[in-house]
PDB file of C-alpha atoms in Angstrom:
ATOM      1  CA  GLU S   1      -0.304  -0.296  -0.012  1.00  0.00           C
ATOM      2  CA  ASP S   2       1.299   3.589  -0.245  1.00  0.00           C
ATOM      3  CA  LYS S   3       2.409   5.572   1.966  1.00  0.00           C
ATOM      4  CA  VAL S   4       3.208   9.179   1.900  1.00  0.00           C
ATOM      5  CA  VAL S   5       3.809  11.134   5.073  1.00  0.00           C
ATOM      6  CA  GLN S   6       4.475  14.890   6.369  1.00  0.00           C
ATOM      7  CA  SER S   7       5.842  16.191   9.104  1.00  0.00           C
ATOM      8  CA  PRO S   8       5.193  18.013  11.358  1.00  0.00           C
ATOM      9  CA  LEU S   9       1.207  17.967  10.929  1.00  0.00           C
ATOM     10  CA  SER S  10       0.563  21.633  11.776  1.00  0.00           C
ATOM     11  CA  LEU S  11       2.826  24.906  13.768  1.00  0.00           C
ATOM     12  CA  VAL S  12       2.957  28.596  14.218  1.00  0.00           C
ATOM     13  CA  VAL S  13       5.054  30.706  13.064  1.00  0.00           C
ATOM     14  CA  HIS S  14       5.471  34.449  12.872  1.00  0.00           C
ATOM     15  CA  GLU S  15       5.623  37.068   9.574  1.00  0.00           C
ATOM     16  CA  GLY S  16       9.638  35.991   8.696  1.00  0.00           C
ATOM     17  CA  ASP S  17      10.274  33.365   9.958  1.00  0.00           C
ATOM     18  CA  THR S  18      11.556  30.257   7.554  1.00  0.00           C
ATOM     19  CA  VAL S  19       8.929  27.146   7.693  1.00  0.00           C
ATOM     20  CA  THR S  20       9.957  23.571   6.282  1.00  0.00           C
ATOM     21  CA  LEU S  21       7.822  20.956   5.281  1.00  0.00           C
ATOM     22  CA  ASN S  22       8.299  17.862   5.176  1.00  0.00           C
ATOM     23  CA  CYS S  23       7.532  14.720   2.866  1.00  0.00           C
ATOM     24  CA  SER S  24       7.640  10.815   3.289  1.00  0.00           C
ATOM     25  CA  TYR S  25       7.158   8.649   1.392  1.00  0.00           C
ATOM     26  CA  GLU S  26       6.675   4.816  -0.630  1.00  0.00           C
ATOM     27  CA  VAL S  27       5.619   3.455  -3.615  1.00  0.00           C
ATOM     28  CA  THR S  28       5.178   0.952  -5.563  1.00  0.00           C
ATOM     29  CA  ASN S  29       6.121   2.802  -8.968  1.00  0.00           C
ATOM     30  CA  PHE S  30       7.173   6.746  -8.982  1.00  0.00           C
ATOM     31  CA  ARG S  31       6.511   9.194 -11.624  1.00  0.00           C
ATOM     32  CA  SER S  32       6.653  12.321  -9.525  1.00  0.00           C
ATOM     33  CA  LEU S  33       5.919  14.078  -6.133  1.00  0.00           C
ATOM     34  CA  LEU S  34       3.744  16.957  -6.222  1.00  0.00           C
ATOM     35  CA  TRP S  35       3.087  19.863  -4.110  1.00  0.00           C
ATOM     36  CA  TYR S  36       0.150  21.552  -3.318  1.00  0.00           C
ATOM     37  CA  LYS S  37      -1.480  24.584  -1.337  1.00  0.00           C
ATOM     38  CA  GLN S  38      -4.842  24.120   0.199  1.00  0.00           C
ATOM     39  CA  GLU S  39      -6.649  27.735   1.817  1.00  0.00           C
ATOM     40  CA  LYS S  40     -10.735  27.242   1.563  1.00  0.00           C
ATOM     41  CA  LYS S  41     -10.777  25.125  -1.095  1.00  0.00           C
ATOM     42  CA  ALA S  42      -9.602  23.464  -3.844  1.00  0.00           C
ATOM     43  CA  PRO S  43      -6.349  22.534  -3.199  1.00  0.00           C
ATOM     44  CA  THR S  44      -3.948  25.590  -5.856  1.00  0.00           C
ATOM     45  CA  PHE S  45      -0.077  23.242  -7.269  1.00  0.00           C
ATOM     46  CA  LEU S  46       3.312  24.796  -6.089  1.00  0.00           C
ATOM     47  CA  PHE S  47       5.826  22.081  -7.588  1.00  0.00           C
ATOM     48  CA  MET S  48       5.895  19.226  -9.254  1.00  0.00           C
ATOM     49  CA  LEU S  49      10.174  16.740  -8.572  1.00  0.00           C
ATOM     50  CA  THR S  50      10.891  14.268 -10.752  1.00  0.00           C
ATOM     51  CA  SER S  51      14.568  14.612 -10.257  1.00  0.00           C
ATOM     52  CA  SER S  52      16.511  14.447  -7.229  1.00  0.00           C
ATOM     53  CA  GLY S  53      18.936  16.892  -6.305  1.00  0.00           C
ATOM     54  CA  ILE S  54      16.880  20.054  -8.846  1.00  0.00           C
ATOM     55  CA  GLU S  55      15.773  22.951  -5.989  1.00  0.00           C
ATOM     56  CA  LYS S  56      12.314  23.925  -7.777  1.00  0.00           C
ATOM     57  CA  LYS S  57      11.893  27.707  -7.065  1.00  0.00           C
ATOM     58  CA  SER S  58       8.968  29.847  -7.158  1.00  0.00           C
ATOM     59  CA  GLY S  59       9.563  32.865  -4.595  1.00  0.00           C
ATOM     60  CA  ARG S  60      10.149  32.608  -1.164  1.00  0.00           C
ATOM     61  CA  LEU S  61       9.148  28.653  -1.903  1.00  0.00           C
ATOM     62  CA  SER S  62      11.319  25.950  -2.993  1.00  0.00           C
ATOM     63  CA  SER S  63      11.379  22.553  -3.024  1.00  0.00           C
ATOM     64  CA  ILE S  64      13.675  19.561  -3.601  1.00  0.00           C
ATOM     65  CA  LEU S  65      13.499  15.825  -4.465  1.00  0.00           C
ATOM     66  CA  ASP S  66      15.646  13.071  -2.738  1.00  0.00           C
ATOM     67  CA  LYS S  67      14.981  10.165  -4.527  1.00  0.00           C
ATOM     68  CA  LYS S  68      17.568   7.410  -2.340  1.00  0.00           C
ATOM     69  CA  GLU S  69      16.058   8.810   0.973  1.00  0.00           C
ATOM     70  CA  LEU S  70      12.119   9.092  -0.299  1.00  0.00           C
ATOM     71  CA  PHE S  71      12.249  12.562   1.092  1.00  0.00           C
ATOM     72  CA  SER S  72      11.243  15.703  -0.339  1.00  0.00           C
ATOM     73  CA  ILE S  73      10.670  18.872   2.215  1.00  0.00           C
ATOM     74  CA  LEU S  74       9.487  22.144   0.965  1.00  0.00           C
ATOM     75  CA  ASN S  75      10.530  25.878   2.142  1.00  0.00           C
ATOM     76  CA  ILE S  76       8.868  28.590   2.431  1.00  0.00           C
ATOM     77  CA  THR S  77      11.125  32.014   3.782  1.00  0.00           C
ATOM     78  CA  ALA S  78      10.181  34.890   4.915  1.00  0.00           C
ATOM     79  CA  THR S  79       6.804  33.875   5.272  1.00  0.00           C
ATOM     80  CA  GLN S  80       3.791  36.471   5.696  1.00  0.00           C
ATOM     81  CA  THR S  81      -0.033  36.168   6.969  1.00  0.00           C
ATOM     82  CA  GLY S  82      -1.168  34.795   3.451  1.00  0.00           C
ATOM     83  CA  ASP S  83       0.657  31.888   4.060  1.00  0.00           C
ATOM     84  CA  SER S  84      -0.923  30.614   6.250  1.00  0.00           C
ATOM     85  CA  ALA S  85      -2.776  27.178   4.728  1.00  0.00           C
ATOM     86  CA  ILE S  86      -2.078  23.081   4.618  1.00  0.00           C
ATOM     87  CA  TYR S  87       0.396  22.269   2.132  1.00  0.00           C
ATOM     88  CA  LEU S  88      -0.268  18.736   0.566  1.00  0.00           C
ATOM     89  CA  CYS S  89       2.560  16.320  -0.627  1.00  0.00           C
ATOM     90  CA  ALA S  90       1.470  13.858  -3.081  1.00  0.00           C
ATOM     91  CA  VAL S  91       3.033  11.381  -5.029  1.00  0.00           C
ATOM     92  CA  TYR S  92       2.365   9.273  -8.050  1.00  0.00           C
ATOM     93  CA  ASP S  93       2.318   5.948  -8.636  1.00  0.00           C
ATOM     94  CA  ASP S  94       1.273   5.420 -11.803  1.00  0.00           C
ATOM     95  CA  TYR S  95      -1.896   6.481 -12.488  1.00  0.00           C
ATOM     96  CA  LYS S  96      -2.710   6.890  -8.762  1.00  0.00           C
ATOM     97  CA  LEU S  97      -1.795  10.173  -6.889  1.00  0.00           C
ATOM     98  CA  SER S  98      -1.874   9.561  -3.071  1.00  0.00           C
ATOM     99  CA  PHE S  99      -1.821  12.184  -0.575  1.00  0.00           C
ATOM    100  CA  GLY S 100      -0.092  12.894   2.437  1.00  0.00           C
ATOM    101  CA  ALA S 101      -2.155  14.161   5.295  1.00  0.00           C
ATOM    102  CA  GLY S 102      -0.698  17.975   4.849  1.00  0.00           C
ATOM    103  CA  THR S 103       1.068  20.233   6.956  1.00  0.00           C
ATOM    104  CA  THR S 104      -1.452  23.273   9.257  1.00  0.00           C
ATOM    105  CA  VAL S 105       0.854  26.585   8.488  1.00  0.00           C
ATOM    106  CA  THR S 106      -0.226  29.294  10.845  1.00  0.00           C
ATOM    107  CA  VAL S 107       1.999  32.512  10.228  1.00  0.00           C
ATOM    108  CA  ARG S 108       1.128  35.010  13.331  1.00  0.00           C
ATOM    109  CA  ALA S 109       1.513  39.587  12.250  1.00  0.00           C
TER     110      ALA S 109
ATOM    111  CA  SER H   1      -7.934  26.681 -21.340  1.00  0.00           C
ATOM    112  CA  GLN H   2      -8.794  24.204 -19.477  1.00  0.00           C
ATOM    113  CA  THR H   3     -11.590  24.831 -16.866  1.00  0.00           C
ATOM    114  CA  ILE H   4     -13.141  22.312 -14.896  1.00  0.00           C
ATOM    115  CA  HIS H   5     -16.460  22.871 -13.212  1.00  0.00           C
ATOM    116  CA  GLN H   6     -18.312  20.521  -9.952  1.00  0.00           C
ATOM    117  CA  TRP H   7     -21.611  21.163  -8.230  1.00  0.00           C
ATOM    118  CA  PRO H   8     -23.536  21.353  -6.032  1.00  0.00           C
ATOM    119  CA  ALA H   9     -21.154  23.686  -3.474  1.00  0.00           C
ATOM    120  CA  THR H  10     -23.038  22.538  -0.405  1.00  0.00           C
ATOM    121  CA  LEU H  11     -25.826  19.896   0.209  1.00  0.00           C
ATOM    122  CA  VAL H  12     -27.391  18.737   2.638  1.00  0.00           C
ATOM    123  CA  GLN H  13     -28.611  15.260   2.335  1.00  0.00           C
ATOM    124  CA  PRO H  14     -30.824  13.090   4.881  1.00  0.00           C
ATOM    125  CA  VAL H  15     -29.174   9.961   6.157  1.00  0.00           C
ATOM    126  CA  GLY H  16     -30.510   7.051   3.548  1.00  0.00           C
ATOM    127  CA  SER H  17     -30.952   9.780   0.438  1.00  0.00           C
ATOM    128  CA  PRO H  18     -29.065   8.639  -2.647  1.00  0.00           C
ATOM    129  CA  LEU H  19     -25.947  11.137  -3.851  1.00  0.00           C
ATOM    130  CA  SER H  20     -25.274  12.410  -7.837  1.00  0.00           C
ATOM    131  CA  LEU H  21     -22.915  14.909  -7.879  1.00  0.00           C
ATOM    132  CA  GLU H  22     -21.278  16.014 -11.109  1.00  0.00           C
ATOM    133  CA  CYS H  23     -17.832  17.271 -12.473  1.00  0.00           C
ATOM    134  CA  THR H  24     -16.711  18.303 -15.929  1.00  0.00           C
ATOM    135  CA  VAL H  25     -13.803  19.258 -17.858  1.00  0.00           C
ATOM    136  CA  GLU H  26     -13.372  21.632 -21.010  1.00  0.00           C
ATOM    137  CA  GLY H  27     -11.169  22.437 -22.913  1.00  0.00           C
ATOM    138  CA  THR H  28      -8.931  19.222 -23.293  1.00  0.00           C
ATOM    139  CA  SER H  29     -10.054  15.614 -24.570  1.00  0.00           C
ATOM    140  CA  ASN H  30      -9.557  12.297 -23.259  1.00  0.00           C
ATOM    141  CA  PRO H  31      -8.648  13.582 -19.480  1.00  0.00           C
ATOM    142  CA  ASN H  32      -7.611  11.514 -16.258  1.00  0.00           C
ATOM    143  CA  LEU H  33     -10.424  11.931 -13.753  1.00  0.00           C
ATOM    144  CA  TYR H  34     -10.034  11.584  -9.873  1.00  0.00           C
ATOM    145  CA  TRP H  35     -13.095  12.251  -7.378  1.00  0.00           C
ATOM    146  CA  TYR H  36     -11.815  12.316  -4.348  1.00  0.00           C
ATOM    147  CA  ARG H  37     -13.053  13.551  -0.405  1.00  0.00           C
ATOM    148  CA  GLN H  38     -11.194  15.132   2.758  1.00  0.00           C
ATOM    149  CA  ALA H  39     -12.683  15.148   6.320  1.00  0.00           C
ATOM    150  CA  ALA H  40     -11.847  17.457   7.951  1.00  0.00           C
ATOM    151  CA  GLY H  41      -8.886  18.429   9.020  1.00  0.00           C
ATOM    152  CA  ARG H  42      -7.667  15.281   7.278  1.00  0.00           C
ATOM    153  CA  GLY H  43      -5.851  14.760   4.226  1.00  0.00           C
ATOM    154  CA  LEU H  44      -6.955  13.647   0.593  1.00  0.00           C
ATOM    155  CA  GLN H  45      -8.197  10.678  -0.320  1.00  0.00           C
ATOM    156  CA  LEU H  46      -8.496   9.119  -2.808  1.00  0.00           C
ATOM    157  CA  LEU H  47     -11.416   7.059  -4.070  1.00  0.00           C
ATOM    158  CA  PHE H  48     -11.655   6.494  -7.618  1.00  0.00           C
ATOM    159  CA  TYR H  49     -10.595   7.443 -11.055  1.00  0.00           C
ATOM    160  CA  SER H  50     -10.416   7.040 -14.314  1.00  0.00           C
ATOM    161  CA  VAL H  51      -8.132   6.967 -17.256  1.00  0.00           C
ATOM    162  CA  GLY H  52     -11.264   6.495 -20.304  1.00  0.00           C
ATOM    163  CA  ILE H  53     -14.627   6.944 -20.563  1.00  0.00           C
ATOM    164  CA  GLY H  54     -16.342   3.701 -19.150  1.00  0.00           C
ATOM    165  CA  GLN H  55     -12.666   2.873 -17.413  1.00  0.00           C
ATOM    166  CA  ILE H  56     -13.168   3.835 -13.166  1.00  0.00           C
ATOM    167  CA  SER H  57     -10.549   2.265 -10.897  1.00  0.00           C
ATOM    168  CA  SER H  58     -11.830   1.745  -7.355  1.00  0.00           C
ATOM    169  CA  GLU H  59      -9.657   3.266  -4.542  1.00  0.00           C
ATOM    170  CA  VAL H  60     -11.334   1.898  -0.954  1.00  0.00           C
ATOM    171  CA  PRO H  61     -14.633  -0.559  -0.770  1.00  0.00           C
ATOM    172  CA  GLN H  62     -17.820   1.725   0.613  1.00  0.00           C
ATOM    173  CA  ASN H  63     -21.243   2.296  -1.077  1.00  0.00           C
ATOM    174  CA  LEU H  64     -20.467   4.655  -3.400  1.00  0.00           C
ATOM    175  CA  SER H  65     -19.518   4.654  -7.123  1.00  0.00           C
ATOM    176  CA  ALA H  66     -18.670   6.633 -10.058  1.00  0.00           C
ATOM    177  CA  SER H  67     -19.375   6.224 -13.798  1.00  0.00           C
ATOM    178  CA  ARG H  68     -17.960   8.095 -16.980  1.00  0.00           C
ATOM    179  CA  PRO H  69     -20.490   8.735 -19.688  1.00  0.00           C
ATOM    180  CA  GLN H  70     -18.769  11.093 -21.369  1.00  0.00           C
ATOM    181  CA  ASP H  71     -15.001  11.660 -22.148  1.00  0.00           C
ATOM    182  CA  ARG H  72     -15.189  15.033 -20.344  1.00  0.00           C
ATOM    183  CA  GLN H  73     -17.539  13.998 -16.786  1.00  0.00           C
ATOM    184  CA  PHE H  74     -17.704  11.962 -14.010  1.00  0.00           C
ATOM    185  CA  ILE H  75     -20.145  11.132 -11.917  1.00  0.00           C
ATOM    186  CA  LEU H  76     -19.970  10.413  -8.327  1.00  0.00           C
ATOM    187  CA  SER H  77     -22.903   8.347  -7.211  1.00  0.00           C
ATOM    188  CA  SER H  78     -24.189   7.062  -3.864  1.00  0.00           C
ATOM    189  CA  LYS H  79     -28.023   5.038  -3.395  1.00  0.00           C
ATOM    190  CA  LYS H  80     -28.040   5.069   0.231  1.00  0.00           C
ATOM    191  CA  LEU H  81     -26.034   7.659   1.858  1.00  0.00           C
ATOM    192  CA  LEU H  82     -24.976   7.493   5.685  1.00  0.00           C
ATOM    193  CA  LEU H  83     -23.510   9.649   8.354  1.00  0.00           C
ATOM    194  CA  SER H  84     -19.442   8.573   7.122  1.00  0.00           C
ATOM    195  CA  ASP H  85     -19.999  10.045   3.908  1.00  0.00           C
ATOM    196  CA  SER H  86     -20.037  13.467   4.574  1.00  0.00           C
ATOM    197  CA  GLY H  87     -17.182  15.525   3.878  1.00  0.00           C
ATOM    198  CA  PHE H  88     -15.321  17.454   0.978  1.00  0.00           C
ATOM    199  CA  TYR H  89     -15.464  15.697  -2.394  1.00  0.00           C
ATOM    200  CA  LEU H  90     -13.276  17.245  -4.950  1.00  0.00           C
ATOM    201  CA  CYS H  91     -13.206  16.172  -8.495  1.00  0.00           C
ATOM    202  CA  ALA H  92      -9.722  16.457 -10.087  1.00  0.00           C
ATOM    203  CA  TRP H  93      -8.395  15.682 -13.681  1.00  0.00           C
ATOM    204  CA  SER H  94      -4.885  15.295 -15.194  1.00  0.00           C
ATOM    205  CA  TRP H  95      -2.815  14.631 -18.668  1.00  0.00           C
ATOM    206  CA  GLY H  96      -1.731  11.532 -16.730  1.00  0.00           C
ATOM    207  CA  GLY H  97       2.113  10.498 -16.740  1.00  0.00           C
ATOM    208  CA  GLY H  98       2.782  11.660 -13.866  1.00  0.00           C
ATOM    209  CA  SER H  99       1.478  14.802 -14.633  1.00  0.00           C
ATOM    210  CA  PRO H 100      -0.260  17.189 -11.533  1.00  0.00           C
ATOM    211  CA  LEU H 101      -3.933  17.499 -10.091  1.00  0.00           C
ATOM    212  CA  HIS H 102      -5.675  20.157 -11.298  1.00  0.00           C
ATOM    213  CA  PHE H 103      -8.847  21.027  -8.955  1.00  0.00           C
ATOM    214  CA  GLY H 104     -13.103  21.964  -9.337  1.00  0.00           C
ATOM    215  CA  ASN H 105     -13.745  23.832  -6.769  1.00  0.00           C
ATOM    216  CA  GLY H 106     -15.206  21.159  -4.661  1.00  0.00           C
ATOM    217  CA  THR H 107     -18.863  20.090  -2.667  1.00  0.00           C
ATOM    218  CA  ARG H 108     -19.037  20.419   0.929  1.00  0.00           C
ATOM    219  CA  LEU H 109     -21.404  17.440   1.637  1.00  0.00           C
ATOM    220  CA  THR H 110     -23.213  16.685   5.024  1.00  0.00           C
ATOM    221  CA  VAL H 111     -25.403  14.027   5.912  1.00  0.00           C
ATOM    222  CA  THR H 112     -27.124  14.024   8.331  1.00  0.00           C
TER     223      THR H 112
END
């Protein structure tokens, strides 16, 4: 059975802090690992990672994948209150995309 | 560009009543289609996925079913709802091959 585990489950930080979110996985036929941000409704896509060691970056967010150790991290630097959300990690096993339980990030002003 | 429509946005149904949630995708052909459920404070649980018309894979045995009568239409159904069916239901599409899923706005279902 596929398994995607995220840690921590939740955290509270102050504006300007840096946040590191973790995702480990076990799947049979890995295709890619994806990160999503979910605020009120539908998750929105952040990054797709397929190769180890190559950092993906978008503004203050960045992510990297380690296919040997089977994990990924998502970093958010200089956090803002608008970064408050649930961050979801998901891993493709053939056609099936399995999600972790998510990390709830709360950024206080 | 591609868009995904999911309705209704909210739904309150009594236990034992039937359910039909519909999802359609525009602007693409032969997408992979997915139904997920999210319980409060939890991650997304894959319910069904489809790689083509009439092809449905079920991930969780339960009283829900899915159908894909047309290429860009995906329907989630139940003959008799249970209290445990309450949750946030999300439809999504992708190009396949490990590409990102794009989600609809979801249906919040409350079974009373």
